[in-house]
Backbone as numpy.savetxt, mean C-alpha at the origin, in Angstrom:
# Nx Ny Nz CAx CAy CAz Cx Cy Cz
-17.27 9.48 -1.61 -17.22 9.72 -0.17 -15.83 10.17 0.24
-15.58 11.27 0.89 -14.24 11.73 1.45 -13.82 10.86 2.19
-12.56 10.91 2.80 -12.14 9.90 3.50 -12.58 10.76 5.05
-12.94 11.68 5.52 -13.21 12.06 6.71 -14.33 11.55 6.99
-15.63 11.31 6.02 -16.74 10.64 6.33 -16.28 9.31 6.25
-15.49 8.59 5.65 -15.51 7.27 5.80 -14.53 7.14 7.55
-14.00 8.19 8.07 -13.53 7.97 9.02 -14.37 7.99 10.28
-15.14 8.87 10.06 -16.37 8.86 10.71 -17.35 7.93 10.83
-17.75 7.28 9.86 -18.34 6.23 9.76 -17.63 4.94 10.32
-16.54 5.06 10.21 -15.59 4.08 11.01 -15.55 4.42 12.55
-15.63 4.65 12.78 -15.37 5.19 14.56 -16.61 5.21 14.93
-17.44 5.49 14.43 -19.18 5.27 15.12 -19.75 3.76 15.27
-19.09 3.20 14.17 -19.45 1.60 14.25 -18.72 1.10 15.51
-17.13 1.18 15.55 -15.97 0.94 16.31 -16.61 0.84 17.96
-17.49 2.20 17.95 -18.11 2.54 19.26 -19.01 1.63 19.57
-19.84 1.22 18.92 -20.70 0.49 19.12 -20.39 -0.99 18.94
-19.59 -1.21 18.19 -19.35 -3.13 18.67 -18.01 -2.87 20.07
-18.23 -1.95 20.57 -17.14 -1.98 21.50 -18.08 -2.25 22.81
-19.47 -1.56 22.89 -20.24 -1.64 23.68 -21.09 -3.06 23.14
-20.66 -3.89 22.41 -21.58 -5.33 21.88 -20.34 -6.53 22.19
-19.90 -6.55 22.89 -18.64 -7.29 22.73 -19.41 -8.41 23.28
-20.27 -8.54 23.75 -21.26 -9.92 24.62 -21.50 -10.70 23.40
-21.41 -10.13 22.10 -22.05 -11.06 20.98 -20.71 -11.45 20.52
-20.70 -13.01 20.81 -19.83 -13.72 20.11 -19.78 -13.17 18.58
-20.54 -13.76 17.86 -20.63 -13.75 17.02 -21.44 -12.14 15.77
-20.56 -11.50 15.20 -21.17 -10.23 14.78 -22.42 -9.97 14.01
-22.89 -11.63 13.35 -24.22 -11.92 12.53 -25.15 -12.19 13.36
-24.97 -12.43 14.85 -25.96 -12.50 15.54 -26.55 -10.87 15.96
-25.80 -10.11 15.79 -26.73 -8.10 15.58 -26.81 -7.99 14.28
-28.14 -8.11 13.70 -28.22 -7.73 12.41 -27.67 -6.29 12.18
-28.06 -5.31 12.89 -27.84 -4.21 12.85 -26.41 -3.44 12.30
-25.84 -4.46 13.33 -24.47 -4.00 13.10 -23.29 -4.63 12.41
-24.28 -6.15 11.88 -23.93 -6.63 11.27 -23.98 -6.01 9.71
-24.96 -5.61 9.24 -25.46 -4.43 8.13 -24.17 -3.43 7.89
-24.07 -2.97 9.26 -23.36 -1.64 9.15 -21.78 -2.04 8.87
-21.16 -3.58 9.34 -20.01 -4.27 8.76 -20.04 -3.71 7.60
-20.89 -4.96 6.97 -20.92 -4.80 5.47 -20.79 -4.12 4.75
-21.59 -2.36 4.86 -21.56 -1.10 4.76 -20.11 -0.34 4.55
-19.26 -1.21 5.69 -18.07 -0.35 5.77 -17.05 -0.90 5.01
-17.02 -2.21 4.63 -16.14 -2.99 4.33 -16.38 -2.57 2.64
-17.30 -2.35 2.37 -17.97 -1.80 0.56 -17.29 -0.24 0.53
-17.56 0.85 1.48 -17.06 1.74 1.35 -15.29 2.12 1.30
-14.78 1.61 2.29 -13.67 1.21 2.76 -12.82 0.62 1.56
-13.31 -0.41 0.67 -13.34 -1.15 -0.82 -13.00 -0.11 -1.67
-13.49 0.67 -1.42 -13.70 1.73 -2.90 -12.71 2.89 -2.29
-12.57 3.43 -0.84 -11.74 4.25 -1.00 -10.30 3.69 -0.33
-10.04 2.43 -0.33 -8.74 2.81 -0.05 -8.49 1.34 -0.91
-8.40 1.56 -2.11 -8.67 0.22 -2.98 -6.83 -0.65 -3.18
-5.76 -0.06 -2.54 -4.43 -0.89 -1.98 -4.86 -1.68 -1.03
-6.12 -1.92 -1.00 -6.21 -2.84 0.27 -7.50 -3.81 0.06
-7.78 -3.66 -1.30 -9.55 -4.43 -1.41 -8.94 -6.04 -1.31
-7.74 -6.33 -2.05 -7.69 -7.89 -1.37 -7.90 -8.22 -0.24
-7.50 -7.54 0.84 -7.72 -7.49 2.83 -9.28 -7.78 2.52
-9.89 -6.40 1.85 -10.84 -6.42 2.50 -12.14 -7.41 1.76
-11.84 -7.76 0.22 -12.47 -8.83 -0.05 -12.20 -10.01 0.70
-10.85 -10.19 1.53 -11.08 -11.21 2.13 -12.45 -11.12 3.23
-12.09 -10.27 4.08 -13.09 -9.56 4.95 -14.11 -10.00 4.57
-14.85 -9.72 3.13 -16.50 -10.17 2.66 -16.38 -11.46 2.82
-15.18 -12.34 2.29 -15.76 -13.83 2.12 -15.86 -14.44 3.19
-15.23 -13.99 4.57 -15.26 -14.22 6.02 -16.74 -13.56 6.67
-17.02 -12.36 6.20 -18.19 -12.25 7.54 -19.10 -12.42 7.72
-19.41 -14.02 7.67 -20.66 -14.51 8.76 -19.45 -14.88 9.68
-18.58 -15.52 9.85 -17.59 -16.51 10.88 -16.65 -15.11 11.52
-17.34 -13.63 11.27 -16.25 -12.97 11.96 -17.41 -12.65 13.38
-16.22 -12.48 14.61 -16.47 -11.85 15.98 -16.96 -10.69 15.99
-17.36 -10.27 16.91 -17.33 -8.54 17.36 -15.96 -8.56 17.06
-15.34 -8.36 18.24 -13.65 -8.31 18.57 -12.76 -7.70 17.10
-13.17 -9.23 15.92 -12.32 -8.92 14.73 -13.15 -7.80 14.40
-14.04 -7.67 14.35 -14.80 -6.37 13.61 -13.86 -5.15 14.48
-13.78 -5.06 15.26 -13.15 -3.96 16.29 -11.66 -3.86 15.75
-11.19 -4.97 15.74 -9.69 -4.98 15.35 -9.68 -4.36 13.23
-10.74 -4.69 12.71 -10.99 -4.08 11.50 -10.95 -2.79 11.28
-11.53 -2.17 11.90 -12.24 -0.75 12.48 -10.42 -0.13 12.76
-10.07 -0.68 13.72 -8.72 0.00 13.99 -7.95 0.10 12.84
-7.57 -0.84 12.10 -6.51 -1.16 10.83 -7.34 0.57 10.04
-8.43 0.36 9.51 -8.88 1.31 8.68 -8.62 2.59 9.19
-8.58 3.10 10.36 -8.30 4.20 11.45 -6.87 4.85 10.69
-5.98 3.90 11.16 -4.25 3.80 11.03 -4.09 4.24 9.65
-4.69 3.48 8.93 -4.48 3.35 7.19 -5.11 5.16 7.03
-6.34 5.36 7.27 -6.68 6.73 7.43 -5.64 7.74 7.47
-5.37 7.48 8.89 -4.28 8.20 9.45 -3.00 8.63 8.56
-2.58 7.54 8.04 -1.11 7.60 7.35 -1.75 8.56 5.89
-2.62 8.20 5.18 -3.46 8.87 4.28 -3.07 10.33 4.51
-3.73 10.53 5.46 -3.81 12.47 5.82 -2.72 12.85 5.82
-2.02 12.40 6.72 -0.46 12.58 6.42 0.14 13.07 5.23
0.07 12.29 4.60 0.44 12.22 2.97 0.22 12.94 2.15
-1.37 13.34 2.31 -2.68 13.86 1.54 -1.65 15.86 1.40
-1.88 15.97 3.16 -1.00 17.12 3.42 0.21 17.59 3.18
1.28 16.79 3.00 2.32 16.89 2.40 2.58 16.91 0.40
1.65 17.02 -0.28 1.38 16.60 -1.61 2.10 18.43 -2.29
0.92 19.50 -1.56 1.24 20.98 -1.67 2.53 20.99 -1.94
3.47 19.92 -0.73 5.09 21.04 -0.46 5.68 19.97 -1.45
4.95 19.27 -2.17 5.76 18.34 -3.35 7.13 17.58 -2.42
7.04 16.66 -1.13 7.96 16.30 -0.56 7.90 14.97 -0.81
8.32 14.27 -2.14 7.74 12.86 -2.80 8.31 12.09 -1.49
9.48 12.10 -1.19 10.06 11.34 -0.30 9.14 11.26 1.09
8.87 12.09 1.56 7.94 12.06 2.45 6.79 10.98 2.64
6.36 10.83 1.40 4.92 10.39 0.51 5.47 8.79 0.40
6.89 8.69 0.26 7.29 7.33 0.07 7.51 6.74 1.08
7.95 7.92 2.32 8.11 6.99 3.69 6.33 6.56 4.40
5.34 7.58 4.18 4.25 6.93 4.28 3.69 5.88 3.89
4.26 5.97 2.41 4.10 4.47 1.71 4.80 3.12 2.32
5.68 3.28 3.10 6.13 2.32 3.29 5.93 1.93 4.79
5.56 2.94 5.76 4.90 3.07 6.88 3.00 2.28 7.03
2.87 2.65 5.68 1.65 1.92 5.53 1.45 0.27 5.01
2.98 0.02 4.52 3.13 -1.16 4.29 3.39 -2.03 5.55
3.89 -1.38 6.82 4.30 -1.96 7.50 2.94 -1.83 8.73
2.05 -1.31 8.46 0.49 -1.40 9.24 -0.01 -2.54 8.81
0.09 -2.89 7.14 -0.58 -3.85 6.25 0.22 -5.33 6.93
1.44 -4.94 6.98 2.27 -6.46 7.51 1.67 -6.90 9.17
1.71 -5.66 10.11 0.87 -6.27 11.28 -0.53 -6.97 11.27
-1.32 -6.44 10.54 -2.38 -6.85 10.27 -2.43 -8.24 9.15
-1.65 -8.73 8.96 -1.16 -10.13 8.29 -1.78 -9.50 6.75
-1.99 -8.69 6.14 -2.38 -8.26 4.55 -1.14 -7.81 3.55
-0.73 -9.02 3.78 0.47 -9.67 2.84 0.19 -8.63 1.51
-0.58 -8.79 1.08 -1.16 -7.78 -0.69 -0.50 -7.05 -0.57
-1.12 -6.13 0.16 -1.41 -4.70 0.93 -0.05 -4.25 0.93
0.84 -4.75 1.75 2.23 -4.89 1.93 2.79 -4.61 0.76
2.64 -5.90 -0.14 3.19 -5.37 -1.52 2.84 -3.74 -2.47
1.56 -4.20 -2.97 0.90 -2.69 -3.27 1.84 -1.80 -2.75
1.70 -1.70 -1.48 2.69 0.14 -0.96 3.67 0.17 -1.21
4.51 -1.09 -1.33 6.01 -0.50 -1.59 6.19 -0.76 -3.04
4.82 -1.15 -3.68 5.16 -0.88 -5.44 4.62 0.44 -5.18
4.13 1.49 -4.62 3.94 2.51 -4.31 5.15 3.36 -4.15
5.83 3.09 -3.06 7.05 3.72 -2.58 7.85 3.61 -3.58
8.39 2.32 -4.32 9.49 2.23 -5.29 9.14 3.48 -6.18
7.07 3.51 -6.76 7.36 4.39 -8.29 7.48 5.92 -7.47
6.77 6.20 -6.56 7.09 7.69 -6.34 8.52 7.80 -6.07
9.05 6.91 -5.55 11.45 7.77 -5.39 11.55 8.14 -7.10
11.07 6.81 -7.82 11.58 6.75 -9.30 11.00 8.01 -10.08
10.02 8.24 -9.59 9.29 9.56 -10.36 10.06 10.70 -10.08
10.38 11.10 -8.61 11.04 11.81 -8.45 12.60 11.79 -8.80
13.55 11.09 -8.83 14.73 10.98 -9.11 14.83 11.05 -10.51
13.75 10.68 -11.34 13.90 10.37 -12.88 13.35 11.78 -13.21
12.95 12.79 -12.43 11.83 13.72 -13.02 10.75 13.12 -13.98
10.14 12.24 -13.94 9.10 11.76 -14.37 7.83 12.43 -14.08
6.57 12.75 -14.52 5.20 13.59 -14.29 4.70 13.06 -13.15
4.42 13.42 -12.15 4.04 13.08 -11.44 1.95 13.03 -11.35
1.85 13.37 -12.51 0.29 12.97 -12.98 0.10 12.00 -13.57
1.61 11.54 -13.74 1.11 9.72 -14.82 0.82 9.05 -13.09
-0.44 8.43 -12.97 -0.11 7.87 -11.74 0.40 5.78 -12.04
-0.01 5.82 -12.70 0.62 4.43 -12.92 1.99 4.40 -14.15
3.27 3.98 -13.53 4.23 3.68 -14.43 4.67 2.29 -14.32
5.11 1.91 -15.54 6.07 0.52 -15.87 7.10 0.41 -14.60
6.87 0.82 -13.45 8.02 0.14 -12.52 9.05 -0.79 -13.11
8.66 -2.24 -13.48 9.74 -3.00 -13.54 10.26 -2.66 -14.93
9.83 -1.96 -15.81 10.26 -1.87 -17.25 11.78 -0.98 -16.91
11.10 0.48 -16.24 11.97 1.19 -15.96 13.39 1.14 -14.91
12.84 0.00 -14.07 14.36 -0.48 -13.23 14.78 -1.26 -14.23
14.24 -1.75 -14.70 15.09 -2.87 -15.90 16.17 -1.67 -17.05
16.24 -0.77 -17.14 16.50 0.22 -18.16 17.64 1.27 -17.10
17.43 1.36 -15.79 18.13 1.88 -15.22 19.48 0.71 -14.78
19.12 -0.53 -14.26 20.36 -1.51 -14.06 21.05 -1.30 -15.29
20.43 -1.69 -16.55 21.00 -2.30 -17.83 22.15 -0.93 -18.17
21.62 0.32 -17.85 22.61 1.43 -18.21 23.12 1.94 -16.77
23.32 1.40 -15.42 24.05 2.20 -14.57 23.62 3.20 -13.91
21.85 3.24 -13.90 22.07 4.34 -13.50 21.01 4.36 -12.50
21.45 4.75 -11.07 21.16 5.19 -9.73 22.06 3.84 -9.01
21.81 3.54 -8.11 21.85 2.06 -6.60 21.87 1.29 -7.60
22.44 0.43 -8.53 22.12 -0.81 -9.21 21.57 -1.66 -8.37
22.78 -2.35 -7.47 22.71 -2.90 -6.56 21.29 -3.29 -5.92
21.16 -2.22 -5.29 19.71 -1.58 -4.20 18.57 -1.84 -5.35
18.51 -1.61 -6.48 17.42 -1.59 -8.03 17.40 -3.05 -7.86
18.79 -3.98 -7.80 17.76 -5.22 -8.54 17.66 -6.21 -6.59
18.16 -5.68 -6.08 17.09 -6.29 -4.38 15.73 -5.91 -5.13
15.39 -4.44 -4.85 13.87 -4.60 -4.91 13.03 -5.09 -6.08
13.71 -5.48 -7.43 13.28 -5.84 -8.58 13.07 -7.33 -8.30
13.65 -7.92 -7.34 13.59 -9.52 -7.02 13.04 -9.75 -5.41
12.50 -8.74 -4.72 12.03 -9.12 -3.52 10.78 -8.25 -3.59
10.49 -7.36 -4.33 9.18 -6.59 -4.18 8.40 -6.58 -5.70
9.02 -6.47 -6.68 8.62 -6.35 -7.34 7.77 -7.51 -8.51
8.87 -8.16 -8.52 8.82 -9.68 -8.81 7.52 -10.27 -8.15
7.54 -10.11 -6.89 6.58 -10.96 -5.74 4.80 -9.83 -6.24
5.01 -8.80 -6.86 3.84 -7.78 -6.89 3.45 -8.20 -8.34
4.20 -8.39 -9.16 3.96 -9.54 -10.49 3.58 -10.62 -10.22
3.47 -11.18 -9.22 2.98 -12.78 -9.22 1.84 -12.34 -8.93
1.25 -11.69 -7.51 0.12 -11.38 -7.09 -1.19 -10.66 -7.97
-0.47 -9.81 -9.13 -1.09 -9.20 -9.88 -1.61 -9.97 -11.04
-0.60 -11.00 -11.94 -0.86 -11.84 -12.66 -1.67 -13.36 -12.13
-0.79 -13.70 -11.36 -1.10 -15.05 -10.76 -1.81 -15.04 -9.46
-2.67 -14.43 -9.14 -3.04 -14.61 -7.62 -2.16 -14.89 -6.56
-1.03 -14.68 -6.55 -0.25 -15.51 -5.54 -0.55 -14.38 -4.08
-0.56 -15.15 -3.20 -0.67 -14.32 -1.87 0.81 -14.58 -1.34
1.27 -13.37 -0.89 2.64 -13.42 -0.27 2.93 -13.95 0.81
3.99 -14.74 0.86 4.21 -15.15 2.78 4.47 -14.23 3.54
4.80 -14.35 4.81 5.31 -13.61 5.79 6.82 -13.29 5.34
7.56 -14.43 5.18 9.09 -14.20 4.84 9.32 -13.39 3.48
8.05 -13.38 2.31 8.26 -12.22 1.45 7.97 -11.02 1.56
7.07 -10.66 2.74 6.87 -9.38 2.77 8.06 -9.46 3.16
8.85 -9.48 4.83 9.33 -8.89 5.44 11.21 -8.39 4.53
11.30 -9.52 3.55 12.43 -9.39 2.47 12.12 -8.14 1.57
11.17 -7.89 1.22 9.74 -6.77 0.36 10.31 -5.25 1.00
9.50 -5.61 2.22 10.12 -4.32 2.94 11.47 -3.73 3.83
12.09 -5.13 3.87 13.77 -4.68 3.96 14.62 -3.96 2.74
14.20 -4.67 1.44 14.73 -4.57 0.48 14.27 -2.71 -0.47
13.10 -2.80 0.09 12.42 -1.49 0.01 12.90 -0.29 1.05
13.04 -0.25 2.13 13.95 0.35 2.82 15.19 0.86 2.88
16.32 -0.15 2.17 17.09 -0.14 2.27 17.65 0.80 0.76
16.55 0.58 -0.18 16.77 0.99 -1.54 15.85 3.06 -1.09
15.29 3.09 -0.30 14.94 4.10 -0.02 15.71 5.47 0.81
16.79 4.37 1.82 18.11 5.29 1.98 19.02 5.60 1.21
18.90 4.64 0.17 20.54 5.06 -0.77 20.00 6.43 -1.74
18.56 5.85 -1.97 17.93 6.85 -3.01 17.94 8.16 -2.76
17.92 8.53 -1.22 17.52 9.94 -1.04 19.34 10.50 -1.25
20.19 9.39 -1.19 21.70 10.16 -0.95 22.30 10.29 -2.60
21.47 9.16 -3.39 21.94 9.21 -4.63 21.89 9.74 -6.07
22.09 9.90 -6.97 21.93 10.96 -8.34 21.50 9.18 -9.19
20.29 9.97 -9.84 20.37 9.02 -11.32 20.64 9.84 -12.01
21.49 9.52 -12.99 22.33 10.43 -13.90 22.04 9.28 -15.47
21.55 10.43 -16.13 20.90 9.60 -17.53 21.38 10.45 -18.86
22.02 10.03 -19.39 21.85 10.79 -20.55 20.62 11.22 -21.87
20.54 11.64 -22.56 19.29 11.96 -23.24 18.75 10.63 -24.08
19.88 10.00 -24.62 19.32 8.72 -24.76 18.53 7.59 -24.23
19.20 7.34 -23.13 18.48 7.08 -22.01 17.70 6.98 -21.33
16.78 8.44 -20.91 16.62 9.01 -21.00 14.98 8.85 -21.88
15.04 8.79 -22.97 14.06 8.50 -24.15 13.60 7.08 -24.08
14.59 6.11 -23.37 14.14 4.88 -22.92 13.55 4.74 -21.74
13.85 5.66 -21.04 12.63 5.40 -19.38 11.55 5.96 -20.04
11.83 6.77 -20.89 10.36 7.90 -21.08 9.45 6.55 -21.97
9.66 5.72 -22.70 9.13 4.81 -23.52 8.88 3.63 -22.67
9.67 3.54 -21.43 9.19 2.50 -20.56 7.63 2.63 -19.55
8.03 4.24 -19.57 6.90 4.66 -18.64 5.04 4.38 -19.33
């Protein structure tokens, strides 16, 4: 499913528990209770930085409102939104661009209390700067993040500094969640995405400078 039909499908529901708001409760309209479900499965599959949110979502909706359903509907809108954005900018190869979305979308995920979510994007944001600064393929879509900051501190090369903030406030915390279930607090995102920010200004001003040796070690980290 494209994401324009899933946007569509989002905004037609949106409309209609907007005009149901009399029902406390969203299991009392089967109908549109169905069509929840529907969206929260689709929604699952295409914007899958966010299936922890939204598996929470499944294990909640009999006890969810209209209202939260409405406030659901919006989050997916936004998240959409930042998507296209992105989607469009891919042509002019503007990674940085792609990373400030990433991290714009982390900070939709933090209003909406989806602590995960939060994380995910700015392990997002960290590998696209690194792809780009390292000239790395930008078709590997999954890299060793922490292997490769670990290989850039150890030899000097880019923000050390700025590398091990986010290696101990984002990255670290995206290893627990991934291995250990851990759900993030509020005070780790918001350290997550300071620390991610802040490593995202130095990056656009700074050179990683590697020699060929080197070099052969990010490429083996990746």
């Amino acid at each position: 499913m494209k994401k324009s039909e899933l946007e569509f499908i989002t905004k037609s529901l949106r409309k209609e528990l907007k005009s149901h708001l009399s029902y406390v409760q969203l299991k009392s309209h089967s109908t549109l209770f169905s069509k929840f479900i529907n969206l929260i499965s689709i929604a699952t599959k295409e914007l899958p930085e966010h299936k922890v949110f939204f598996n929470s979502e499944w294990a909640e909706r009999y006890s969810i409102n209209v209202s939260d359903a409405v406030e659901f509907c919006d989050y997916i809108l936004e998240l959409l939104e930042l998507k296209t954005r992105s989607e469009k900018r891919i042509g002019k190869r503007n990674i940085f661009q792609e990373a400030d979305d990433k991290l714009k979308e982390a900070g939709v995920s933090f209003s909406k209390s989806d602590s995960t979510s939060v994380i995910n994007n700015l392990n997002t944001c960290i590998e696209l700067v690194l792809k780009d600064k390292l000239d790395l393929p930008m078709t590997i879509t999954k890299i060793n993040t922490d292997k490769i900051i670990d290989i850039c501190i150890a030899h000097k090369v880019g923000p050390v500094e700025y590398l091990k903030e986010i290696k101990k406030h984002a990255l670290e915390i995206d290893n627990r969640v991934e291995h250990q279930g851990y759900s993030p607090s509020r005070k780790d995102c918001i350290d997550a995405i300071k620390a991610t920010e802040d490593f995202l200004k130095k990056a656009k001003k700074s050179s990683f400078k590697a020699t060929g040796e080197i070099k052969e070690k990010i490429y083996l980290g990746v």
